[in-house]
XYZ file of N, CA and C in Angstrom:
468
model
N 0.863 -1.172 0.000
C 0.000 0.000 0.000
C 0.907 1.231 0.000
N 0.631 2.175 -0.888
C 1.430 3.391 -0.942
C 1.140 4.275 0.267
N 2.039 5.213 0.530
C 1.835 6.133 1.655
C 0.568 6.957 1.450
N 0.299 7.369 0.211
C -0.899 8.159 -0.078
C -2.161 7.324 0.158
N -2.171 6.059 -0.288
C -3.326 5.196 -0.072
C -3.547 4.944 1.409
N -2.453 4.717 2.145
C -2.562 4.499 3.588
C -3.130 5.734 4.269
N -2.619 6.923 3.872
C -3.111 8.167 4.474
C -4.591 8.364 4.187
N -5.010 8.082 2.959
C -6.420 8.231 2.600
C -7.294 7.266 3.393
N -6.837 6.018 3.547
C -7.597 5.040 4.327
C -7.675 5.471 5.783
N -6.578 5.974 6.308
C -6.550 6.431 7.695
C -7.487 7.623 7.890
N -7.473 8.562 6.946
C -8.347 9.723 7.028
C -9.818 9.304 6.971
N -10.157 8.398 6.072
C -11.542 7.921 5.975
C -11.964 7.216 7.266
N -11.065 6.422 7.847
C -11.352 5.740 9.110
C -11.583 6.755 10.228
N -10.720 7.771 10.306
C -10.853 8.796 11.347
C -12.167 9.550 11.208
N -12.552 9.864 9.984
C -13.815 10.563 9.749
C -14.974 9.702 10.221
N -14.964 8.405 9.915
C -16.080 7.542 10.310
C -16.136 7.366 11.820
N -14.996 7.240 12.484
C -14.978 7.080 13.939
C -15.479 8.346 14.626
N -14.955 9.504 14.219
C -15.384 10.746 14.868
C -16.857 11.012 14.629
N -17.350 10.651 13.445
C -18.782 10.832 13.172
C -19.620 9.934 14.077
N -19.189 8.694 14.250
C -19.969 7.770 15.083
C -19.959 8.188 16.550
N -18.921 8.903 16.977
C -18.838 9.375 18.350
C -19.486 10.742 18.544
N -19.934 11.348 17.451
C -20.554 12.666 17.539
C -19.544 13.773 17.770
N -18.291 13.527 17.422
C -17.245 14.538 17.602
C -17.180 15.433 16.372
N -16.093 16.156 16.213
C -15.937 17.108 15.113
C -15.785 16.357 13.796
N -16.865 15.816 13.339
C -16.875 15.042 12.106
C -17.473 15.882 10.986
N -17.279 15.454 9.741
C -17.883 16.193 8.636
C -19.392 16.217 8.769
N -19.965 17.325 8.404
C -21.417 17.425 8.357
C -21.838 16.826 7.026
N -22.335 15.608 7.050
C -22.678 14.942 5.814
C -23.805 15.675 5.115
N -23.676 15.763 3.839
C -24.569 16.568 3.028
C -25.967 15.970 2.954
N -26.901 16.824 2.653
C -28.293 16.397 2.554
C -28.680 16.007 1.139
N -27.749 15.871 0.270
C -27.929 15.427 -1.111
C -28.580 16.455 -2.026
N -28.662 17.693 -1.626
C -29.104 18.751 -2.539
C -28.005 18.936 -3.586
N -28.317 19.450 -4.767
C -27.281 19.591 -5.801
C -26.185 20.591 -5.444
N -26.481 21.506 -4.514
C -25.484 22.476 -4.057
C -25.434 22.399 -2.537
N -24.236 22.271 -1.994
C -24.093 22.223 -0.544
C -24.337 23.609 0.054
N -25.272 23.682 1.016
C -25.585 24.959 1.660
C -25.570 24.874 3.181
N -25.285 23.736 3.725
C -25.356 23.589 5.169
C -26.773 23.225 5.589
N -26.955 23.011 6.878
C -28.233 22.527 7.395
C -29.260 23.644 7.533
N -28.858 24.789 8.033
C -29.809 25.862 8.351
C -29.706 27.042 7.395
N -29.284 26.798 6.179
C -29.081 27.877 5.227
C -29.434 27.399 3.831
N -29.641 28.329 2.942
C -29.788 28.021 1.528
C -28.742 28.793 0.727
N -27.678 29.209 1.410
C -26.641 30.021 0.784
C -25.449 29.163 0.396
N -25.099 29.188 -0.878
C -23.951 28.439 -1.387
C -22.645 29.056 -0.876
N -21.642 28.229 -0.720
C -20.294 28.654 -0.324
C -20.279 29.483 0.965
N -21.252 29.254 1.836
C -21.360 29.984 3.105
C -21.293 31.499 2.894
N -21.785 31.941 1.737
C -21.834 33.369 1.440
C -20.598 33.925 0.765
N -19.628 33.079 0.443
C -18.434 33.568 -0.259
C -18.738 33.733 -1.743
N -18.019 34.634 -2.373
C -18.179 35.018 -3.769
C -17.462 34.007 -4.671
N -18.220 33.224 -5.443
C -17.628 32.195 -6.308
C -16.722 32.789 -7.386
N -17.024 33.972 -7.857
C -16.236 34.596 -8.919
C -14.882 35.080 -8.383
N -14.833 35.509 -7.146
C -13.603 36.062 -6.567
C -12.464 35.052 -6.532
N -12.762 33.763 -6.430
C -11.695 32.759 -6.459
C -10.892 32.871 -7.749
N -11.550 33.282 -8.824
C -10.904 33.397 -10.122
C -10.317 34.787 -10.360
N -11.010 35.822 -9.908
C -10.565 37.182 -10.201
C -9.603 37.733 -9.151
N -9.779 37.338 -7.880
C -8.911 37.830 -6.813
C -8.014 36.740 -6.243
N -8.244 35.511 -6.693
C -7.463 34.345 -6.268
C -7.466 34.148 -4.759
N -8.641 34.406 -4.155
C -8.809 34.170 -2.714
C -10.297 34.174 -2.403
N -10.671 33.582 -1.254
C -12.071 33.650 -0.847
C -12.417 35.062 -0.380
N -13.525 35.576 -0.871
C -13.998 36.912 -0.505
C -15.472 36.778 -0.128
N -15.837 37.318 1.017
C -17.231 37.254 1.450
C -18.120 38.030 0.490
N -19.269 37.446 0.188
C -20.250 38.111 -0.638
C -21.167 38.976 0.211
N -22.095 39.630 -0.450
C -23.026 40.547 0.196
C -24.436 40.196 -0.285
N -25.396 40.176 0.633
C -26.785 39.861 0.259
C -27.316 40.814 -0.801
N -26.767 42.012 -0.837
C -27.180 43.020 -1.815
C -26.890 42.549 -3.247
N -25.858 41.739 -3.401
C -25.468 41.213 -4.716
C -25.667 39.698 -4.696
N -26.898 39.249 -4.893
C -27.154 37.813 -4.821
C -28.084 37.374 -5.939
N -28.078 36.069 -6.177
C -28.946 35.470 -7.177
C -29.284 34.051 -6.740
N -30.337 33.515 -7.320
C -30.711 32.127 -7.098
C -30.252 31.319 -8.302
N -29.607 30.205 -8.037
C -29.192 29.306 -9.119
C -29.041 27.899 -8.570
N -29.563 26.941 -9.279
C -29.421 25.525 -8.955
C -29.888 25.208 -7.531
N -30.965 25.877 -7.113
C -31.561 25.597 -5.821
C -30.908 26.271 -4.628
N -29.997 27.202 -4.863
C -29.291 27.871 -3.762
C -29.182 29.364 -4.035
N -28.926 30.111 -2.968
C -28.658 31.545 -3.076
C -27.143 31.734 -3.136
N -26.698 32.510 -4.094
C -25.273 32.796 -4.286
C -25.049 34.274 -4.028
N -24.055 34.608 -3.227
C -23.763 35.998 -2.892
C -22.415 36.409 -3.495
N -22.321 37.699 -3.831
C -21.126 38.221 -4.499
C -20.695 39.526 -3.855
N -19.430 39.831 -3.984
C -18.872 41.030 -3.360
C -19.129 42.289 -4.181
N -19.582 42.121 -5.424
C -19.827 43.284 -6.276
C -20.884 42.955 -7.325
N -21.471 43.991 -7.873
C -22.440 43.823 -8.959
C -21.745 43.220 -10.182
N -20.487 43.574 -10.389
C -19.723 43.034 -11.520
C -19.577 41.513 -11.401
N -19.241 41.025 -10.205
C -19.094 39.578 -10.027
C -20.437 38.867 -10.147
N -21.484 39.489 -9.649
C -22.830 38.926 -9.808
C -23.153 38.786 -11.295
N -22.855 39.808 -12.077
C -23.136 39.771 -13.514
C -22.326 38.674 -14.208
N -21.068 38.507 -13.816
C -20.244 37.445 -14.410
C -20.836 36.079 -14.109
N -21.247 35.858 -12.862
C -21.813 34.576 -12.479
C -23.129 34.335 -13.212
N -23.979 35.323 -13.250
C -25.285 35.186 -13.898
C -25.124 34.846 -15.375
N -24.111 35.405 -16.015
C -23.872 35.151 -17.431
C -23.359 33.732 -17.691
N -22.641 33.140 -16.717
C -22.042 31.819 -16.931
C -21.806 31.106 -15.600
N -22.873 30.704 -14.910
C -22.707 30.101 -13.582
C -21.865 28.825 -13.583
N -21.956 28.024 -14.620
C -21.172 26.781 -14.684
C -19.668 27.056 -14.658
N -19.266 28.188 -15.164
C -17.837 28.541 -15.182
C -17.310 28.812 -13.773
N -18.133 29.411 -12.918
C -17.667 29.869 -11.604
C -18.091 28.998 -10.429
N -19.187 28.291 -10.549
C -19.673 27.475 -9.427
C -18.673 26.362 -9.124
N -18.525 26.017 -7.854
C -17.594 24.939 -7.513
C -18.072 23.601 -8.060
N -17.117 22.768 -8.376
C -17.433 21.421 -8.829
C -18.102 20.652 -7.695
N -18.908 19.685 -8.061
C -19.611 18.816 -7.108
C -20.484 19.627 -6.149
N -21.001 20.747 -6.637
C -21.932 21.550 -5.866
C -21.357 22.184 -4.614
N -20.038 22.220 -4.499
C -19.415 22.787 -3.301
C -19.269 21.794 -2.158
N -19.660 20.535 -2.393
C -19.371 19.493 -1.409
C -17.857 19.263 -1.415
N -17.362 18.632 -0.383
C -15.933 18.324 -0.297
C -15.529 17.458 -1.488
N -14.614 17.982 -2.292
C -14.187 17.270 -3.501
C -13.483 15.958 -3.156
N -12.696 15.943 -2.080
C -12.024 14.704 -1.689
C -13.053 13.662 -1.284
N -14.052 14.044 -0.507
C -15.087 13.091 -0.088
C -15.784 12.494 -1.305
N -16.116 13.324 -2.285
C -16.757 12.819 -3.501
C -15.829 11.825 -4.191
N -14.526 12.093 -4.169
C -13.576 11.146 -4.783
C -13.575 9.807 -4.060
N -13.993 9.812 -2.797
C -14.049 8.584 -2.005
C -15.429 7.931 -2.036
N -16.387 8.569 -2.728
C -17.689 7.960 -2.925
C -18.789 8.429 -1.998
N -18.591 9.533 -1.287
C -19.648 10.066 -0.423
C -19.584 11.582 -0.434
N -20.559 12.222 0.220
C -20.550 13.677 0.300
C -20.262 14.112 1.727
N -19.602 15.240 1.853
C -19.341 15.889 3.136
C -19.362 17.386 2.891
N -19.508 18.133 3.946
C -19.576 19.589 3.809
C -18.280 20.131 3.224
N -18.391 21.279 2.591
C -17.224 21.955 2.041
C -16.976 23.258 2.786
N -15.714 23.562 3.045
C -15.320 24.817 3.686
C -14.777 25.739 2.602
N -15.454 26.837 2.300
C -15.015 27.697 1.196
C -13.644 28.345 1.401
N -13.084 28.213 2.607
C -11.728 28.724 2.833
C -10.662 27.673 2.507
N -11.090 26.469 2.144
C -10.179 25.392 1.740
C -10.524 25.055 0.296
N -9.780 25.627 -0.614
C -10.168 25.614 -2.016
C -8.953 25.462 -2.922
N -9.229 25.143 -4.170
C -8.202 25.098 -5.217
C -8.896 25.328 -6.552
N -8.208 26.001 -7.444
C -8.652 26.099 -8.826
C -7.693 25.224 -9.629
N -8.246 24.227 -10.306
C -7.458 23.303 -11.116
C -8.050 23.301 -12.518
N -7.224 23.608 -13.491
C -7.666 23.653 -14.886
C -8.926 24.496 -15.061
N -8.961 25.644 -14.381
C -10.055 26.582 -14.536
C -11.339 26.202 -13.823
N -11.277 25.230 -12.908
C -12.468 24.816 -12.158
C -12.188 24.926 -10.665
N -13.217 25.315 -9.917
C -13.115 25.516 -8.479
C -13.492 24.251 -7.722
N -12.642 23.877 -6.760
C -12.885 22.714 -5.904
C -12.803 23.165 -4.453
N -13.727 22.673 -3.641
C -13.804 22.998 -2.216
C -13.571 21.706 -1.434
N -12.892 21.804 -0.287
C -12.679 20.627 0.557
C -13.151 20.879 1.979
N -13.213 19.813 2.763
C -13.797 19.823 4.100
C -13.008 20.669 5.103
N -11.689 20.476 5.178
C -10.858 21.224 6.123
C -9.424 21.248 5.610
N -8.525 21.864 6.373
C -7.137 21.993 5.932
C -6.444 20.648 5.749
N -6.700 19.685 6.633
C -6.073 18.364 6.505
C -6.524 17.658 5.232
N -7.813 17.693 4.968
C -8.334 17.080 3.747
C -7.804 17.839 2.525
N -7.735 19.162 2.625
C -7.186 19.956 1.534
C -5.737 19.592 1.235
N -4.956 19.310 2.278
C -3.553 18.907 2.088
C -3.486 17.567 1.355
N -4.357 16.642 1.728
C -4.407 15.352 1.030
C -4.793 15.567 -0.424
N -5.794 16.399 -0.649
C -6.272 16.711 -2.010
C -5.124 17.262 -2.873
N -4.322 18.144 -2.311
C -3.240 18.779 -3.079
C -2.118 17.806 -3.446
N -2.078 16.634 -2.806
C -1.061 15.639 -3.152
C -1.303 15.024 -4.527
N -2.563 14.943 -4.955
C -2.889 14.336 -6.251
C -4.226 14.865 -6.769
N -4.326 16.164 -7.014
C -5.632 16.705 -7.425
C -6.172 16.075 -8.705
N -5.312 15.796 -9.657
C -5.783 15.225 -10.920
C -6.375 13.836 -10.685
N -5.717 13.026 -9.862
C -6.235 11.698 -9.548
C -7.544 11.757 -8.789
N -7.625 12.671 -7.803
C -8.859 12.799 -7.032
C -9.995 13.343 -7.889
N -9.685 14.242 -8.804
C -10.706 14.771 -9.716
C -11.245 13.639 -10.598
N -10.352 12.802 -11.105
C -10.777 11.680 -11.941
C -11.734 10.767 -11.163
N -11.380 10.451 -9.924
C -12.242 9.609 -9.090
C -13.575 10.306 -8.781
N -13.496 11.584 -8.415
C -14.714 12.335 -8.060
C -15.639 12.480 -9.261
N -15.080 12.740 -10.428
C -15.910 12.850 -11.634
C -16.681 11.549 -11.874
N -16.026 10.414 -11.633
C -16.690 9.122 -11.821
C -17.756 8.892 -10.748
N -17.501 9.352 -9.525
C -18.441 9.134 -8.420
C -19.604 10.115 -8.394
N -19.401 11.315 -8.892
C -20.392 12.379 -8.731
C -21.797 12.004 -9.179
N -21.961 11.334 -10.320
C -23.346 11.028 -10.723
C -24.095 10.140 -9.735
N -23.394 9.393 -8.909
C -24.074 8.451 -8.014
C -24.134 8.901 -6.562
N -23.282 9.812 -6.113
C -23.249 10.150 -4.684
C -24.456 10.967 -4.226
N -25.161 11.596 -5.126
C -26.341 12.373 -4.739
C -27.592 11.510 -4.656
N -27.520 10.278 -5.105
C -28.711 9.408 -5.132
C -28.879 8.668 -3.842
């Protein structure tokens, strides 16, 4: 078993144990097409999806600049970013609906933290936390390949 495979197995085991104990485990998604959390309908916890591309960092959005798309409310830091998203939401929205991209690569959904992100080949990916993000960065292309194959089935 490679070190990466062992680390992934260990991480998956830790997530399942902490979840069963009710500790700081991933908030498993409710299977909506866009992850919004339990008590919200706001995508990316209110962060501006366009800013990841234009400012290369997470930027909080504003309710004043918002739109509805794919069953969720999306907020933006400016009218310009709102207009960009409205014109081409598929270009800016995170892959896998903002669920943790690593979790999707493993065949399940978990919450995504918009402060743990990567843009790979012009697409936005969100992960659960810094540790999962570090694992993701070890082989993003491989995890994307796995997640792309899993995505059609993990929401069912």
